[in-house]
Coordinates of C-alpha atoms in Angstrom, one line a residue:
X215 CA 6.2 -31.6 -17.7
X216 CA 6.0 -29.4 -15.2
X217 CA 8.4 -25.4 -16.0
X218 CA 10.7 -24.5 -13.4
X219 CA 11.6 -21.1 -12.7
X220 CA 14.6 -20.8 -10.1
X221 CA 12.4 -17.4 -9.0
X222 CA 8.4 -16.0 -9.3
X223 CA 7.5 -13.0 -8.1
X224 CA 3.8 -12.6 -7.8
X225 CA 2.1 -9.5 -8.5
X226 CA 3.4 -7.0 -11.5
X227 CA 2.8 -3.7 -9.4
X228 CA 5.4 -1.5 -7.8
X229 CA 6.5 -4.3 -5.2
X230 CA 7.2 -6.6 -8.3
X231 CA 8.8 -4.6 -10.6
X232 CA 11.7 -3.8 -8.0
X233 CA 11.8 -7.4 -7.2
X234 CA 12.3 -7.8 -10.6
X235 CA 14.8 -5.3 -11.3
X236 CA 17.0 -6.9 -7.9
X237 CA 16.6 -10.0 -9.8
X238 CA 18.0 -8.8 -13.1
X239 CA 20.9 -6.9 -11.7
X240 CA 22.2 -8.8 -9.0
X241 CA 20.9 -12.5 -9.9
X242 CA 21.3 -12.3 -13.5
X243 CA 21.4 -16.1 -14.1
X244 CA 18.4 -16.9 -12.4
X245 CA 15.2 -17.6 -14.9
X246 CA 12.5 -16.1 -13.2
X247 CA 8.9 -14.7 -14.3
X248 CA 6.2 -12.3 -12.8
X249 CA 2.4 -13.4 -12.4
X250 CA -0.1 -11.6 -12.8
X251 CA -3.8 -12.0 -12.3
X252 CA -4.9 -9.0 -13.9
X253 CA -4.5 -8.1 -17.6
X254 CA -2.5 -4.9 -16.9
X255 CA 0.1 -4.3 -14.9
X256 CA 0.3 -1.6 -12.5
X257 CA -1.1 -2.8 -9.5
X258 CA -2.7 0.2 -7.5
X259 CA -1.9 2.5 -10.0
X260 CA -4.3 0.8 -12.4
X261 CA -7.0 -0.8 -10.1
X262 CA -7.9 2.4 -9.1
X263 CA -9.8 4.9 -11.6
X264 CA -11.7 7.5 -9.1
X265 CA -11.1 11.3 -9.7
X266 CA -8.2 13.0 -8.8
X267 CA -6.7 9.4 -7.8
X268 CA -2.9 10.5 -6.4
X269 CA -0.3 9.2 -4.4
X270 CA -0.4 9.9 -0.8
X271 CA 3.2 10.5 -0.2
X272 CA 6.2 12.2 -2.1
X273 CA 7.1 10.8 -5.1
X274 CA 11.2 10.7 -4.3
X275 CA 10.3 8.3 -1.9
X276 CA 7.4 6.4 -3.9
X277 CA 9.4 6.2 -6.9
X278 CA 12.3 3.4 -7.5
X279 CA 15.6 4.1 -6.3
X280 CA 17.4 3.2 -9.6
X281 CA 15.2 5.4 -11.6
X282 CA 14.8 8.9 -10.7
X283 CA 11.3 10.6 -10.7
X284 CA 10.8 13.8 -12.9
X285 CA 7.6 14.9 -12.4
X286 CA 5.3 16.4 -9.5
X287 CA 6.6 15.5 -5.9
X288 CA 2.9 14.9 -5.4
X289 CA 1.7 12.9 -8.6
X290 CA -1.9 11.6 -9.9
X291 CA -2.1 8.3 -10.9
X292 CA -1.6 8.4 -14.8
X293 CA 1.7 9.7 -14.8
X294 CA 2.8 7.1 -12.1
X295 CA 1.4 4.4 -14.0
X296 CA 3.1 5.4 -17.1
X297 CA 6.6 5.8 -14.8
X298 CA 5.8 1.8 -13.9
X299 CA 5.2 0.7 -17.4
X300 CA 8.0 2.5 -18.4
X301 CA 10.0 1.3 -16.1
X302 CA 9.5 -2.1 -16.8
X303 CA 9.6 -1.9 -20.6
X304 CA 13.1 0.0 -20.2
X305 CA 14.5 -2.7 -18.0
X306 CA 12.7 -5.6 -19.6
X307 CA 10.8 -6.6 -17.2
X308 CA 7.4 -6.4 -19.1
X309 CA 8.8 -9.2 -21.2
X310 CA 9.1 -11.4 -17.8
X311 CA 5.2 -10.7 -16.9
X312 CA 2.0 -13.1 -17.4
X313 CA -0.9 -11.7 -17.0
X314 CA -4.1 -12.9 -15.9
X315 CA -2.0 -15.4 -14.0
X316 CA -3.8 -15.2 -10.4
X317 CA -1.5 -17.8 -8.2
X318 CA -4.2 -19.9 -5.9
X319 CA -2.2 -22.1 -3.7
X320 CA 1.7 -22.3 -3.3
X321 CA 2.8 -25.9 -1.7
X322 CA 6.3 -26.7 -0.9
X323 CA 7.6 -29.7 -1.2
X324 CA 10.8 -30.7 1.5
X325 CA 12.0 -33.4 -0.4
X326 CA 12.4 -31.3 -3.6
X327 CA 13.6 -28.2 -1.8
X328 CA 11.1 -26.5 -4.5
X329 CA 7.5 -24.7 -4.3
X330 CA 4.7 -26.1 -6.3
X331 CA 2.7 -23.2 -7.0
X332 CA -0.8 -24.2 -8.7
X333 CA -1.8 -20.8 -11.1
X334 CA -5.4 -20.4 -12.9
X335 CA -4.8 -19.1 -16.2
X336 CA -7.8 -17.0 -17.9
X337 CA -7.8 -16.5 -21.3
X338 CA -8.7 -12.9 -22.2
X339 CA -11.1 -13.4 -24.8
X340 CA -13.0 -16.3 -23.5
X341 CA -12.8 -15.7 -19.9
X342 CA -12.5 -19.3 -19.2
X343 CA -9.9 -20.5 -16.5
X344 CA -7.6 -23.6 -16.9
X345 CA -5.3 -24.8 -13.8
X346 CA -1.5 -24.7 -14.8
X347 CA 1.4 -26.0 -12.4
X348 CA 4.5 -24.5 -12.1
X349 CA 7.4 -24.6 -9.4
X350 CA 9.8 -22.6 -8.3
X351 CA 13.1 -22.4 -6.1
X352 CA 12.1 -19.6 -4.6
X353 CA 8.7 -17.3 -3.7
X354 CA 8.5 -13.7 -3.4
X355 CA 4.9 -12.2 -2.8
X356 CA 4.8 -8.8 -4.1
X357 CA 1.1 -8.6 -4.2
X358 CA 0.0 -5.8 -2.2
X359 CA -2.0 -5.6 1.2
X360 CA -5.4 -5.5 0.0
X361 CA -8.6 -7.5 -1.7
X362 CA -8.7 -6.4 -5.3
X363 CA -12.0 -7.7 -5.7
X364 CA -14.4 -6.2 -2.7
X365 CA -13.5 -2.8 -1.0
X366 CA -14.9 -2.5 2.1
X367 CA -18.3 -1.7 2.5
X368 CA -20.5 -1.4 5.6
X369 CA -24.6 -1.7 5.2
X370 CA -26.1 1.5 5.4
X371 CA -29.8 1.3 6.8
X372 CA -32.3 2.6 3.9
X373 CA -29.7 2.0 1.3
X374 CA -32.3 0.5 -1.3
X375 CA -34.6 3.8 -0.7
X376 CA -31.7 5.8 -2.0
X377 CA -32.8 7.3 -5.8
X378 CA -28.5 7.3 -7.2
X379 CA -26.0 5.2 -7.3
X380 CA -23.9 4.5 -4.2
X381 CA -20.1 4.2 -5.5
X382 CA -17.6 2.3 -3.8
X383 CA -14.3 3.8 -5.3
X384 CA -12.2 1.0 -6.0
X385 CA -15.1 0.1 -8.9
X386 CA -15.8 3.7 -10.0
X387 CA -17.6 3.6 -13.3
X388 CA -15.8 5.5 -16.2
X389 CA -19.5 6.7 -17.5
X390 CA -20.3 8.1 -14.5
X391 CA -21.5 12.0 -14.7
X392 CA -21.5 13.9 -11.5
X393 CA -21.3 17.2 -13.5
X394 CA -24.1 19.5 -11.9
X395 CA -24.8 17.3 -8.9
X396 CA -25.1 16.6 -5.5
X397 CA -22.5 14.5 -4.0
X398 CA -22.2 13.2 -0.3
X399 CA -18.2 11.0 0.3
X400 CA -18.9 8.7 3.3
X401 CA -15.1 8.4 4.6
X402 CA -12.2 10.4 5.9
X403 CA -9.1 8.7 5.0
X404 CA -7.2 9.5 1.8
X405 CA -9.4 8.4 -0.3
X406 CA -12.1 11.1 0.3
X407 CA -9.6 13.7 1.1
X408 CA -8.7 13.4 -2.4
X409 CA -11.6 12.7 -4.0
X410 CA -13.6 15.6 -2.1
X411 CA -11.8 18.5 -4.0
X412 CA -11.1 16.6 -7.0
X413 CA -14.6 15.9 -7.7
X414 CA -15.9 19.5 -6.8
X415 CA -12.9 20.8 -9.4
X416 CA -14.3 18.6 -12.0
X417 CA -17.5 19.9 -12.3
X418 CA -19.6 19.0 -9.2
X419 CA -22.4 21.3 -7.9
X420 CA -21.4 20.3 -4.2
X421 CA -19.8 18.0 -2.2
X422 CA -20.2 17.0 1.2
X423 CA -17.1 14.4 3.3
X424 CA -19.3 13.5 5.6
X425 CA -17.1 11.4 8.6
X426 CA -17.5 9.7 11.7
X427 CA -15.0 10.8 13.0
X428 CA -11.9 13.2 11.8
X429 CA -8.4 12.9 10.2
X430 CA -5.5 14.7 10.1
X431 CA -5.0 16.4 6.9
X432 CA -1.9 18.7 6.1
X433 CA -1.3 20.2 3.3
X434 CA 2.1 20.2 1.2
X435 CA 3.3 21.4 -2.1
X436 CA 3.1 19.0 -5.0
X437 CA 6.1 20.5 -6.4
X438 CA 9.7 19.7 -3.6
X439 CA 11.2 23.4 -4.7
X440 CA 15.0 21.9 -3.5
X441 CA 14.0 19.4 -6.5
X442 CA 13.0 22.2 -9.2
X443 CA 16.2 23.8 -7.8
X444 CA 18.9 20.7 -7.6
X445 CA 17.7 19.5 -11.0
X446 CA 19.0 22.8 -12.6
X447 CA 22.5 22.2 -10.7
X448 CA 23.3 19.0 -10.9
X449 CA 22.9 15.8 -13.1
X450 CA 19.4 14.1 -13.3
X451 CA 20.5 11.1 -10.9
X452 CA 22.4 13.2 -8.5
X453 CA 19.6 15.6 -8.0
X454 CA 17.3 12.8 -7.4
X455 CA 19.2 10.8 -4.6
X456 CA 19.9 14.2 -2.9
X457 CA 16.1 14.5 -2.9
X458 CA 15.2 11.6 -1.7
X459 CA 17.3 11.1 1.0
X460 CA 16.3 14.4 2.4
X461 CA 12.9 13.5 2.0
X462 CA 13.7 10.0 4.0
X463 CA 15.3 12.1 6.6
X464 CA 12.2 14.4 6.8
X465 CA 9.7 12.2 7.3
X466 CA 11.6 10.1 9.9
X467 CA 12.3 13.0 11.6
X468 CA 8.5 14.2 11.8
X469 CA 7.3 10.7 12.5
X470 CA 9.6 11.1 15.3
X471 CA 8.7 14.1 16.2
X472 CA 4.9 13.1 16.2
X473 CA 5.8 10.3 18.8
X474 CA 8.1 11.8 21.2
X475 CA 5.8 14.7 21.6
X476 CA 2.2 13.7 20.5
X477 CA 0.3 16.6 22.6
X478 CA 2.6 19.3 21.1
X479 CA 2.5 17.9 17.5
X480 CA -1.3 17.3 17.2
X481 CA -1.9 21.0 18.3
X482 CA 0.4 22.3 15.4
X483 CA -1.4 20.0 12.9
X484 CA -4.7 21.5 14.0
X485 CA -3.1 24.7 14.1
X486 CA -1.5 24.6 10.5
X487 CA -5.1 23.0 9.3
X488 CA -6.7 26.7 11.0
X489 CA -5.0 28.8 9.0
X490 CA -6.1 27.1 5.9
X491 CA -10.0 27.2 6.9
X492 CA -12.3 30.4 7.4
X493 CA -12.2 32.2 10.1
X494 CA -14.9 30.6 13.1
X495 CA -14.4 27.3 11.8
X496 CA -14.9 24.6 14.0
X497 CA -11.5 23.2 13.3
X498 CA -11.6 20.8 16.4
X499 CA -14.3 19.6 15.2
X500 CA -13.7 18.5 11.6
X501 CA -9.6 18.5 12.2
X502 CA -8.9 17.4 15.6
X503 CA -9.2 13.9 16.0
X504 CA -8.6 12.0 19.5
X505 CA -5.8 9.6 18.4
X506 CA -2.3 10.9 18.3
X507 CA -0.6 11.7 15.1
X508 CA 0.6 8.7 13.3
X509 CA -1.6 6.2 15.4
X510 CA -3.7 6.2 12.2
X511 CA -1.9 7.6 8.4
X512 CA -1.5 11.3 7.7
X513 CA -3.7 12.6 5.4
X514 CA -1.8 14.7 2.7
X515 CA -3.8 17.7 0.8
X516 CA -2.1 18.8 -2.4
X517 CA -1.3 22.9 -2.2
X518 CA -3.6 22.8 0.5
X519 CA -6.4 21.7 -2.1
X520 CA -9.6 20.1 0.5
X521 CA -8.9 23.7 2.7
X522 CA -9.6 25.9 -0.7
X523 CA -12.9 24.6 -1.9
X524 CA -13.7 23.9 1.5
X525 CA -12.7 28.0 1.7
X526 CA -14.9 28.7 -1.6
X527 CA -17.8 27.0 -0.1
X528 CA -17.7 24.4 -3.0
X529 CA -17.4 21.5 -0.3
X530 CA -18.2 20.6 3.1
X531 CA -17.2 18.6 6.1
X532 CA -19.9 16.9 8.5
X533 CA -18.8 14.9 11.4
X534 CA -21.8 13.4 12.1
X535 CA -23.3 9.6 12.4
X536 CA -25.9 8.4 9.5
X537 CA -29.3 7.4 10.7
X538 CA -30.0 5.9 7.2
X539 CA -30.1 6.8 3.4
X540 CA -33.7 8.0 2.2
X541 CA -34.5 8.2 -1.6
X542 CA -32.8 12.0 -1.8
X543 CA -29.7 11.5 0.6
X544 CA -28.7 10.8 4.0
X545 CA -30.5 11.5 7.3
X546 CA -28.3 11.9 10.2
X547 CA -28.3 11.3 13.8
X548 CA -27.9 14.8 14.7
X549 CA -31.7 15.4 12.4
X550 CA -30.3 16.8 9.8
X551 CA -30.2 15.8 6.1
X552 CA -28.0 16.0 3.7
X553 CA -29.1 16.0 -0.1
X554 CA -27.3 13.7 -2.3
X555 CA -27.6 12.8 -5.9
X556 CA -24.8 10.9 -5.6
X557 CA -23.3 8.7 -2.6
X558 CA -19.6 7.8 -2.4
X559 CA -18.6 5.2 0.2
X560 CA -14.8 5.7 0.7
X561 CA -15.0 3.6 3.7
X562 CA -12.1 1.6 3.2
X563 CA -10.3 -1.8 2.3
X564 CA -10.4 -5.1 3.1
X565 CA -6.8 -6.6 4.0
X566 CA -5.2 -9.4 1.8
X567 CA -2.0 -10.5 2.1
X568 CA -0.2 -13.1 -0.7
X569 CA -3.2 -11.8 -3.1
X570 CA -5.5 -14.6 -1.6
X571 CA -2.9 -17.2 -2.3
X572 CA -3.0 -20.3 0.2
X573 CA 0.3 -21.6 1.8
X574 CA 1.3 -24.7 2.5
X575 CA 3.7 -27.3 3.5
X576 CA 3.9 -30.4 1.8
X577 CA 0.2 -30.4 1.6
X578 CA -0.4 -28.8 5.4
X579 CA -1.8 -25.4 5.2
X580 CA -0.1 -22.5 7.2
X581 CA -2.1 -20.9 10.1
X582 CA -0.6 -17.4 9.5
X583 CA -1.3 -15.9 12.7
X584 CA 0.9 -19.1 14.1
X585 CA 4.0 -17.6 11.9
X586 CA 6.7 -15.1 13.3
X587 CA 7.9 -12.5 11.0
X588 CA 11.7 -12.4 10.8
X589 CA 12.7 -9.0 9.5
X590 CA 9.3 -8.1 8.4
X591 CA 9.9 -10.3 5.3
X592 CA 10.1 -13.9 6.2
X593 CA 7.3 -16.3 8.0
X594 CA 8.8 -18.7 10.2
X595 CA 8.5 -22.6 9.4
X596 CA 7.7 -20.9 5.5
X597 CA 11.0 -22.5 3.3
X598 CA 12.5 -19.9 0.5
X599 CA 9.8 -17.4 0.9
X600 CA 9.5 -13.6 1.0
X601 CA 6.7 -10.9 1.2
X602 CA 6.5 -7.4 0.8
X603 CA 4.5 -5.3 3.1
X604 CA 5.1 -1.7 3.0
X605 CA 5.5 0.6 5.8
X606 CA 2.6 2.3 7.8
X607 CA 4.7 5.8 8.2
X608 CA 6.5 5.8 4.7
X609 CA 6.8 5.1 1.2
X610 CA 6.3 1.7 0.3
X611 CA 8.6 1.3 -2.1
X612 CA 11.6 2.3 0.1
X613 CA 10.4 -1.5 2.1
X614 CA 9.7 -3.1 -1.2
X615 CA 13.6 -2.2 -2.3
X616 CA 15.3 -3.8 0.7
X617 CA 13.1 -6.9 0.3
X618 CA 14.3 -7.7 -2.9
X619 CA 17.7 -6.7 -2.4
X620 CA 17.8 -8.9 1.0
X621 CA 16.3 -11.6 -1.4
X622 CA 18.7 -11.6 -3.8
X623 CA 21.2 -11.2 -1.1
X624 CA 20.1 -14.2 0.2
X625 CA 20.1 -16.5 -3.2
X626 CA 23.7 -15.4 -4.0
X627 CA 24.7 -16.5 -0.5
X628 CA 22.7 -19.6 -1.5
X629 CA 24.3 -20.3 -4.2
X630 CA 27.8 -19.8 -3.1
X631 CA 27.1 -21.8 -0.1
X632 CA 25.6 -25.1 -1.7
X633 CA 22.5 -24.1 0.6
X634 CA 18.6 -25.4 -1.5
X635 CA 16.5 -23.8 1.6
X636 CA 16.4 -21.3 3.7
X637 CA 13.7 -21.2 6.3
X638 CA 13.3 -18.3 9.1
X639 CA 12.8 -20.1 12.5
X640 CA 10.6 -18.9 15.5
X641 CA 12.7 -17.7 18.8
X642 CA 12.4 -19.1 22.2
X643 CA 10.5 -17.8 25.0
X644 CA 13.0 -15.0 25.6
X645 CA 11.2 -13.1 22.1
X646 CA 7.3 -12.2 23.2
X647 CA 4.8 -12.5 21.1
X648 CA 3.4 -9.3 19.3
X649 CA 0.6 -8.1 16.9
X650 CA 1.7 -7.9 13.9
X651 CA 1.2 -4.4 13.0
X652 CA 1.3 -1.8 16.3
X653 CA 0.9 1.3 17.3
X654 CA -1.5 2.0 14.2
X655 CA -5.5 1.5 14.3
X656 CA -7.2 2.3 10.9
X657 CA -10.1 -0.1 10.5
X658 CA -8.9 -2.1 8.0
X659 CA -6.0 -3.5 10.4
X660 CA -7.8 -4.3 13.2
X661 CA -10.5 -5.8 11.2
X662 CA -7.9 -8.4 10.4
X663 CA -5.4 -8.3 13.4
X664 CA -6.4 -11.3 14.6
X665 CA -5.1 -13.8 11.8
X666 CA -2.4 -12.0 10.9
X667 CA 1.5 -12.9 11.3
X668 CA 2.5 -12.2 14.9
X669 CA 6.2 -10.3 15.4
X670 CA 8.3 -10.9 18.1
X671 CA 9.8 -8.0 20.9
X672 CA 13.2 -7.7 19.3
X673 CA 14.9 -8.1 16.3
X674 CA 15.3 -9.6 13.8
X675 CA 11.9 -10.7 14.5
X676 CA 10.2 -7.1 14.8
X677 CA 8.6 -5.5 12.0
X678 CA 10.3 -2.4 11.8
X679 CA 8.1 1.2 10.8
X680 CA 11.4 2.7 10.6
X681 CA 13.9 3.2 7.3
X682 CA 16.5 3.9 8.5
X683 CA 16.8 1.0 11.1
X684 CA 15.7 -1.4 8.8
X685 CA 18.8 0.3 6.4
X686 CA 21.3 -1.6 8.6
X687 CA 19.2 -4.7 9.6
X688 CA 18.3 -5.6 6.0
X689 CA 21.0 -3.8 4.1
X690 CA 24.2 -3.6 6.0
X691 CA 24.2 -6.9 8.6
X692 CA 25.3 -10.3 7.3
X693 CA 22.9 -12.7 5.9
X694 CA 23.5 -15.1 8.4
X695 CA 22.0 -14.6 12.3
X696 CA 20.4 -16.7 14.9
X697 CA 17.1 -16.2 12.7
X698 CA 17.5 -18.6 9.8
X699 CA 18.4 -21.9 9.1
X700 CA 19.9 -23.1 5.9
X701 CA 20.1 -26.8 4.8
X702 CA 21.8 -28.4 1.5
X703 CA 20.2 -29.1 -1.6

């Protein structure tokens, strides 16, 4: 016989645990478990293993609203994985997880007002997968925007000629030893900005970001000194909620900021990104990139960590095109070469949304980019379904919290209601049609654009970059608007 679970949550990194958590506190009768395809949970925070792995935004902000965050404002990876598995085992959530559960296809059946959701199970030890079946009331897809297996990884002419290993970082090798050598990062997104000084502080002889193109990189304390200083005045949770919020308030402001006056606000990032770097450095150059601020993320460099070695002559920047790899490094366009022992290609990910999970209804598969978003949660004509996807401009977890509290706002409304589904519809003509991400351009979005969700001009169909407006949509406005439907059980 077939287990039903009123609520699954797929995915056991950040995105699930605060589904969970919604689940447990305001839904406390509903039997629900998370799935897992990996054997660990942690999402993110455990995939990745490269040096000096960190989070890329403040850690008020990144950490869970009902739990404050003690540590660095700007944290590594290890202690934010710990704060997850903590986290769950505290609330116990871990005891809701089932790992190496990877969820393959989710069908919903109308006439059951249920989801079918077909799950292959691999035992640990063996390896081998068996298909299980298990349904569900309700589906909420907490598993992250990218493809856990395959980062992305463009051919490099002469790559086989090279004499080292080339290194994708989402599969770094624990045994690897880079003390004493030579290493060149393709890349200039977070990744390499962190892993650049990270690896030259951990015992490389030099290393060289070499980029296409540049990024904007600021740097910023990894301690919040109104945190060191609220957290001797006031009680833990106090302190932290104070913190967060002007954290929130912050970064809206300077996303703002970066909008309404792109010209004015690029020049004082290449400005502040001057004084960091010797003097005659071609900051333009290596700093000064020709998109607006925010049109691509903000690169964050810990106390200003990228400028020092860079400063110490330890590491490099080279904007410059590769010609191909030879056996002892890589030969530019501009005829020079630089000499690697080792290559790192932080070039990026490729984009997967419901963790490769297929959709359908009763037994018709949904063409995604023929979906509207409603509220940046909801695909219309998808029944009892939710996803998370994080903001471009802002912590994820502050979009991951007002999912699963709209979710569970939804189920007790549900519930008292008589209501079995719930189903987002698409708008008339009067809503135009929109990508469903704009306004930002990294690679790994436009890659994918094309068979993505579309959004709609207005809400409650527009995905919303924005906190604080998505505060009073999600949070604050009543369940009910001309977006959904809701039929009986």
């Amino acid at each position: 016989m077939t287990e039903h679970l009123d609520v699954i949550v797929v995915g056991a990194g950040i995105s699930g645990v605060s589904a969970a958590w919604h689940l447990q506190n305001s839904c406390p009768g509903k039997s629900y478990a998370i799935l897992e395809k990996r054997d660990r949970m942690g999402g993110t925070w455990d995939l990745f293993r490269y040096p000096g792995i960190r989070a890329d935004t403040d850690m008020y902000t990144l950490g869970f609203r009902f739990r404050p965050w003690t540590g660095q404002a700007i944290a590594n990876g290890k202690p934010i994985l710990d704060y997850l598995e903590s986290t769950a085992a505290m609330c116990g959530i871990d005891e809701h997880i089932r790992y190496n559960h990877k969820v393959i296809k989710a069908d919903w059946k109308s006439a059951e007002n249920r989801w079918i959701v077909r799950v292959e199970q691999v035992n640990a030890g063996s390896r081998i997968a068996s298909s299980v079946t298990i349904s569900c009331s309700f589906l909420l897809l907490c598993s992250g925007y990218y493809y856990y297996e395959q980062g992305y990884s463009p051919y490099f002419a002469g790559s086989e000629t090279f004499a080292g290993p080339i290194i994708h970082p989402q599969y770094w090798p624990e045994e690897l030893d880079y003390s004493g050598k030579q290493v060149v990062v393709i890349g200039s997104g977070s990744t390499a900005v962190t892993l650049v000084p990270a690896l030259a502080d951990s015992g490389a002889k030099h290393v060289t970001m070499l980029q296409r193109s540049p990024t904007y990189v600021m740097a910023e304390p990894d301690r919040d000194a109104v945190a060191d200083r609220l957290n001797r005045w006031l009680p833990e949770d106090r302190a932290y909620a104070a913190v967060r919020w002007k954290n929130i308030l912050q970064k809206a402001a300077f996303y703002w900021a970066c909008r309404r006056w792109p010209q004015r606000m690029r020049a004082r990032l290449i400005e502040l990104a001057r004084r960091q770097l010797p003097e005659g450095y071609d900051v333009n150059k290596h700093f000064g990139p020709q998109y607006n601020p925010w049109d691509q993320r903000l690169c964050i460099a810990p106390n200003g960590d990228l400028f020092r070695t860079i400063r110490q002559g330890r590491t490099e920047v080279v904007t410059d095109t590769i010609k191909r790899l030879t056996a002892t490094g890589v030969l530019l366009d501009s005829g020079r070469e630089l000499p690697a022992d080792i290559i790192v290609t932080a070039t990026g990910l490729n984009l997967q949304l419901f963790g490769g999970a297929t959709v359908s209804i009763d037994g018709r598969p949904v063409d995604l980019a023929r979906t509207m978003t409603y509220k940046g949660m909801m695909l219309s004509g998808v029944p009892n379904m939710a996803f998370t996807f994080g903001y471009t401009n802002a912590s994820w977890t502050l979009k991951a919290d007002l999912v699963s509290e709209f979710a569970c706002r939804l189920l007790k409304y549900m519930d008292a209601n008589g209501f079995g589904m719930v189903v987002a519809e698409r708008p008339g003509s009067g809503v135009e049609e929109r990508p469903f991400v704009e306004d930002f351009t990294p690679g790994y979005v436009l890659r994918v654009l094309e068979w993505m969700p579309r959004q709609g001009s207005r809400n409650p169909w527009r995905v919303n970059h924005n906190y604080l407006n998505d505060l009073w949509l999600i949070r604050h406005r009543k369940i009910t608007d001309e977006g959904l439907r809701f039929a009986t059980n």
